[in-house]
Short mmCIF file of C-alpha atoms in Angstrom, two decimals:
data_model
loop_
_atom_site.label_atom_id
_atom_site.label_comp_id
_atom_site.label_asym_id
_atom_site.label_seq_id
_atom_site.Cartn_x
_atom_site.Cartn_y
_atom_site.Cartn_z
CA MET A 968 0.07 0.01 -0.24
CA GLY A 969 2.81 2.50 1.09
CA ALA A 970 4.37 1.88 -2.08
CA ARG A 971 1.52 2.27 -4.41
CA GLY A 972 0.75 5.48 -2.35
CA GLY A 973 4.29 6.29 -2.95
CA GLY A 974 4.17 5.92 -6.42
CA SER A 975 0.69 7.59 -6.91
CA ARG A 976 2.44 10.44 -5.52
CA LYS A 977 5.42 10.78 -7.72
CA MET A 978 3.18 10.65 -10.52
CA ALA A 979 0.85 13.62 -9.35
CA ALA A 980 4.20 15.32 -8.87
CA ALA A 981 5.55 14.73 -12.65
CA GLY A 982 2.27 15.59 -13.92
CA GLY A 983 1.91 19.17 -11.96
CA ILE A 984 5.75 19.54 -13.52
CA ALA A 985 4.14 18.70 -16.89
CA GLY A 986 1.51 21.41 -16.38
CA ARG A 987 3.64 23.85 -14.68
CA SER A 988 6.01 23.41 -17.87
CA ALA A 989 3.65 23.91 -20.38
CA THR A 990 2.43 27.01 -19.07
CA VAL A 991 5.82 28.45 -18.74
CA VAL A 992 6.43 27.45 -22.61
CA ALA A 993 2.97 29.16 -22.98
CA ALA A 994 3.86 32.54 -21.12
CA ARG A 995 7.26 32.39 -22.93
CA LEU A 996 5.79 32.42 -26.42
CA PRO A 997 5.83 36.22 -27.77
CA LEU A 998 2.82 37.88 -28.40
CA SER A 999 2.52 37.74 -32.41
CA ALA A 1000 2.71 33.98 -32.52
CA CYS A 1001 -0.07 34.09 -29.89
CA LEU A 1002 -2.23 36.39 -32.90
CA LEU A 1003 -0.50 34.38 -35.65
CA ALA A 1004 -2.27 31.23 -34.21
CA ALA A 1005 -5.56 32.75 -33.15
CA ALA A 1006 -5.90 34.00 -36.88
CA ALA A 1007 -4.87 30.76 -38.29
CA SER A 1008 -7.78 29.11 -36.32
CA LEU A 1009 -10.29 31.70 -37.05
CA ALA A 1010 -9.56 31.12 -40.83
CA ALA A 1011 -9.87 27.24 -40.50
CA VAL A 1012 -13.30 27.83 -39.02
CA LYS A 1013 -14.58 30.67 -41.40
CA VAL A 1014 -16.62 29.39 -44.85
CA SER A 1015 -16.86 31.52 -47.41
CA ALA A 1016 -20.43 32.32 -48.83
CA VAL A 1017 -22.24 33.45 -52.13
CA GLU A 1018 -24.76 35.72 -51.62
CA VAL A 1019 -27.20 35.80 -53.92
CA THR A 1020 -29.91 38.69 -54.17
CA THR A 1021 -32.89 38.65 -56.15
CA PRO A 1022 -36.54 40.76 -55.87
CA GLU A 1023 -38.44 39.50 -53.60
CA GLU A 1024 -42.18 39.58 -55.68
CA MET A 1025 -42.85 40.11 -58.97
CA PHE A 1026 -46.12 40.19 -61.16
CA VAL A 1027 -46.06 39.63 -64.97
CA GLU A 1028 -48.96 39.42 -67.53
CA ASN A 1029 -50.22 36.45 -68.84
CA GLU A 1030 -48.74 35.19 -72.19
CA THR A 1031 -45.91 37.93 -72.07
CA ASP A 1032 -42.42 37.01 -71.62
CA VAL A 1033 -40.22 37.73 -68.24
CA LYS A 1034 -36.60 37.88 -67.05
CA LEU A 1035 -36.18 36.57 -63.40
CA PRO A 1036 -33.01 38.75 -62.38
CA CYS A 1037 -30.66 36.98 -60.09
CA THR A 1038 -26.94 38.35 -58.80
CA PHE A 1039 -24.39 37.44 -56.59
CA THR A 1040 -21.45 38.55 -54.95
CA SER A 1041 -18.20 35.88 -54.39
CA VAL A 1042 -14.94 36.73 -52.73
CA GLU A 1043 -13.50 34.16 -55.16
CA VAL A 1044 -12.76 34.91 -58.84
CA ILE A 1045 -15.36 33.18 -61.12
CA SER A 1046 -14.10 29.94 -62.37
CA SER A 1047 -15.27 27.28 -64.72
CA ALA A 1048 -16.47 25.46 -61.99
CA ALA A 1049 -19.08 28.38 -61.20
CA SER A 1050 -22.75 26.76 -61.63
CA VAL A 1051 -26.37 28.30 -61.31
CA SER A 1052 -29.72 26.21 -60.86
CA TRP A 1053 -32.68 27.40 -60.83
CA SER A 1054 -35.96 25.64 -59.43
CA PHE A 1055 -39.49 26.03 -59.08
CA GLN A 1056 -42.20 25.55 -56.32
CA PRO A 1057 -45.85 25.83 -57.66
CA GLU A 1058 -48.61 27.95 -55.86
CA GLY A 1059 -49.61 25.50 -53.09
CA ALA A 1060 -47.24 22.73 -53.47
CA ALA A 1061 -44.74 21.03 -51.25
CA THR A 1062 -42.12 19.88 -53.40
CA ARG A 1063 -39.49 21.82 -55.79
CA ILE A 1064 -39.03 21.22 -59.39
CA SER A 1065 -35.15 21.71 -60.90
CA PHE A 1066 -35.77 23.13 -64.25
CA PHE A 1067 -32.42 25.18 -65.37
CA TYR A 1068 -28.82 24.26 -64.62
CA TYR A 1069 -25.80 26.41 -66.36
CA SER A 1070 -22.03 25.20 -65.90
CA ASN A 1071 -19.11 26.18 -67.74
CA GLY A 1072 -20.72 28.34 -70.09
CA LYS A 1073 -23.58 25.67 -71.45
CA PRO A 1074 -27.51 25.79 -70.64
CA TYR A 1075 -29.14 22.53 -69.10
CA THR A 1076 -33.01 21.97 -69.20
CA GLY A 1077 -34.58 19.32 -67.75
CA LYS A 1078 -36.87 17.17 -70.28
CA ASP A 1079 -40.08 16.78 -68.30
CA ILE A 1080 -40.55 20.62 -66.83
CA PRO A 1081 -42.98 23.10 -66.65
CA PHE A 1082 -41.13 25.19 -68.90
CA LYS A 1083 -39.82 23.32 -71.51
CA ASP A 1084 -38.73 25.37 -74.96
CA ARG A 1085 -39.47 28.27 -73.01
CA VAL A 1086 -36.42 29.19 -70.63
CA THR A 1087 -33.18 30.93 -71.87
CA TRP A 1088 -30.02 31.81 -69.94
CA ALA A 1089 -30.06 35.61 -69.60
CA GLY A 1090 -27.29 36.27 -67.75
CA ASP A 1091 -23.58 36.50 -67.28
CA LEU A 1092 -21.57 34.86 -64.80
CA ASN A 1093 -18.21 37.20 -65.53
CA LYS A 1094 -20.64 39.90 -64.04
CA LYS A 1095 -22.48 38.16 -61.65
CA ASP A 1096 -25.15 37.79 -63.22
CA ALA A 1097 -27.28 34.50 -63.11
CA SER A 1098 -30.59 35.71 -64.70
CA ILE A 1099 -32.93 33.69 -66.86
CA SER A 1100 -35.81 34.15 -69.25
CA ILE A 1101 -39.36 32.77 -69.42
CA SER A 1102 -41.20 33.04 -72.33
CA ASN A 1103 -44.81 32.96 -72.70
CA MET A 1104 -45.96 32.90 -69.08
CA GLN A 1105 -48.95 31.09 -68.16
CA PHE A 1106 -51.26 31.13 -64.88
CA GLN A 1107 -49.94 27.40 -63.89
CA ASP A 1108 -46.87 29.49 -63.64
CA ASN A 1109 -47.66 31.11 -60.68
CA GLY A 1110 -45.23 30.34 -57.66
CA THR A 1111 -41.80 30.78 -56.43
CA TYR A 1112 -38.55 30.49 -58.25
CA ILE A 1113 -35.30 29.98 -56.61
CA CYS A 1114 -32.02 30.60 -57.77
CA ASP A 1115 -28.98 28.92 -56.32
CA VAL A 1116 -25.17 29.83 -57.29
CA LYS A 1117 -21.92 28.10 -56.62
CA ASN A 1118 -18.86 29.21 -57.27
CA PRO A 1119 -16.20 26.82 -54.81
CA PRO A 1120 -14.92 26.91 -52.54
CA ASP A 1121 -17.43 29.67 -52.15
CA ILE A 1122 -21.36 27.78 -50.93
CA VAL A 1123 -24.41 29.35 -50.52
CA VAL A 1124 -25.88 30.45 -47.14
CA LYS A 1125 -29.26 31.30 -48.39
CA PRO A 1126 -30.63 30.81 -52.44
CA GLY A 1127 -32.65 33.83 -53.72
CA GLU A 1128 -36.43 33.64 -53.83
CA ILE A 1129 -39.08 35.12 -56.23
CA ARG A 1130 -42.31 34.94 -55.45
CA LEU A 1131 -44.06 35.29 -59.06
CA ARG A 1132 -47.46 36.35 -60.12
CA VAL A 1133 -49.28 35.75 -63.61
CA VAL A 1134 -52.15 38.18 -63.74
CA GLU A 1135 -54.53 39.29 -66.42
CA LYS A 1136 -53.22 41.24 -69.45
CA ASP A 1137 -53.54 45.03 -68.26
CA SER A 1138 -53.97 43.93 -64.90
CA LEU A 1139 -50.72 44.94 -63.20
CA PRO A 1140 -51.22 46.50 -59.82
CA ALA A 1141 -50.08 49.97 -59.75
CA PHE A 1142 -47.81 51.47 -57.23
CA PRO A 1143 -49.10 51.11 -53.34
CA ILE A 1144 -49.72 54.40 -51.83
CA ALA A 1145 -47.58 54.12 -49.40
CA MET A 1146 -44.90 53.80 -51.73
CA VAL A 1147 -46.18 56.98 -53.76
CA ALA A 1148 -46.87 59.03 -50.58
CA GLY A 1149 -43.25 58.50 -49.29
CA ILE A 1150 -41.32 59.39 -52.81
CA VAL A 1151 -44.09 62.64 -52.86
CA ILE A 1152 -42.94 63.26 -48.98
CA GLY A 1153 -39.14 62.74 -49.78
CA THR A 1154 -38.99 64.71 -53.13
CA VAL A 1155 -40.73 67.95 -51.21
CA THR A 1156 -38.48 67.44 -48.25
CA GLY A 1157 -35.43 67.34 -50.55
CA LEU A 1158 -36.27 70.67 -52.33
CA THR A 1159 -36.87 72.54 -49.43
CA LEU A 1160 -33.46 71.43 -48.11
CA LEU A 1161 -31.98 72.29 -51.42
CA ILE A 1162 -33.53 76.05 -51.24
CA SER A 1163 -32.47 76.64 -48.05
CA ILE A 1164 -28.78 75.75 -48.55
CA VAL A 1165 -29.29 78.02 -51.68
CA VAL A 1166 -30.51 80.76 -49.76
CA CYS A 1167 -27.88 80.45 -46.76
CA LEU A 1168 -25.02 80.58 -49.59
CA VAL A 1169 -26.71 83.57 -50.82
CA MET A 1170 -26.95 85.30 -47.91
CA ARG A 1171 -23.44 84.62 -46.79
CA LYS A 1172 -22.03 86.21 -50.15
CA ASN A 1173 -24.03 89.14 -49.83
CA ASN A 1174 -22.49 89.46 -46.04
CA SER A 1175 -18.82 89.22 -47.02
CA LYS A 1176 -19.19 91.95 -49.91
CA LYS A 1177 -20.14 94.61 -47.01
CA ARG A 1178 -17.55 97.06 -45.85
CA TYR A 1179 -16.84 99.24 -43.18
CA SER A 1180 -17.95 102.64 -44.26
CA GLY A 1181 -16.67 104.71 -41.38
CA PHE A 1182 -14.19 107.53 -40.80
CA LEU A 1183 -10.99 105.85 -40.46
CA TRP A 1184 -9.27 107.93 -37.14
CA LEU A 1185 -5.60 109.26 -38.05
CA PRO A 1186 -3.28 111.50 -36.59
CA VAL A 1187 -3.40 115.16 -36.76
CA GLY A 1188 -1.95 116.22 -40.33
CA TRP A 1189 -2.99 112.68 -42.00
CA LYS A 1190 -6.49 114.03 -42.92
CA LYS A 1191 -5.84 113.70 -46.97
CA THR A 1192 -4.71 110.23 -46.20
CA ALA A 1193 -7.98 109.65 -44.34
CA GLN A 1194 -10.20 111.29 -47.04
CA LYS A 1195 -8.43 108.85 -49.80
CA ILE A 1196 -8.81 105.91 -47.72
CA ASN A 1197 -12.30 106.30 -47.27
CA SER A 1198 -13.08 107.40 -50.81
CA TRP A 1199 -11.49 104.10 -51.97
CA ARG A 1200 -13.44 102.15 -49.40
CA PHE A 1201 -16.83 103.09 -50.89
CA LEU A 1202 -15.61 102.69 -54.36
CA ASN A 1203 -15.15 99.38 -53.62
#
């Protein structure tokens, strides 16, 4: 028992010494090395992502063509591995249908899709544009359109989604009243501010042109000089 107890105490002591040694080594590391190690750890955890931007909602007239805009940003250079995929979720449906894929300069469409022979590529990956066009829109084309872009090693965090509504011809919704009111108020406020700035500048310019027109008091014998100075001030 005594031998085993002594062995345990020796192991504990050795462990304590090792722990203190590691602490001393870490304390002796230069600050720059610690910062580099922390930066490396953050870089390992960070994951690049493509950010996709699309309008939230669109309205299009029946039997007309529409362009579905989709743009993206990526910190990586656009390479041949970049790809774009579009899918469609019909109104009231729970599943999505992939109907368009673009990669390496070539578009691909499925055989049994709602937009067969109606969808065309309308983007430019070099300009970070992943838009498509669909011709002859029908009422059954109502639903949500999803734009997904990949540019390895960047990955998409959240694809862009467009809620599209097909309406009767000449039935496109007008601008919302709130939007019109906001535009009018913003315009009036901007004009008022501009007029105020112009008035202030004009008044400041006029004030700067004013000159002191009083007499210049000089010692006796300098009367003629004072008269000449006052005359010059009035002329200018």
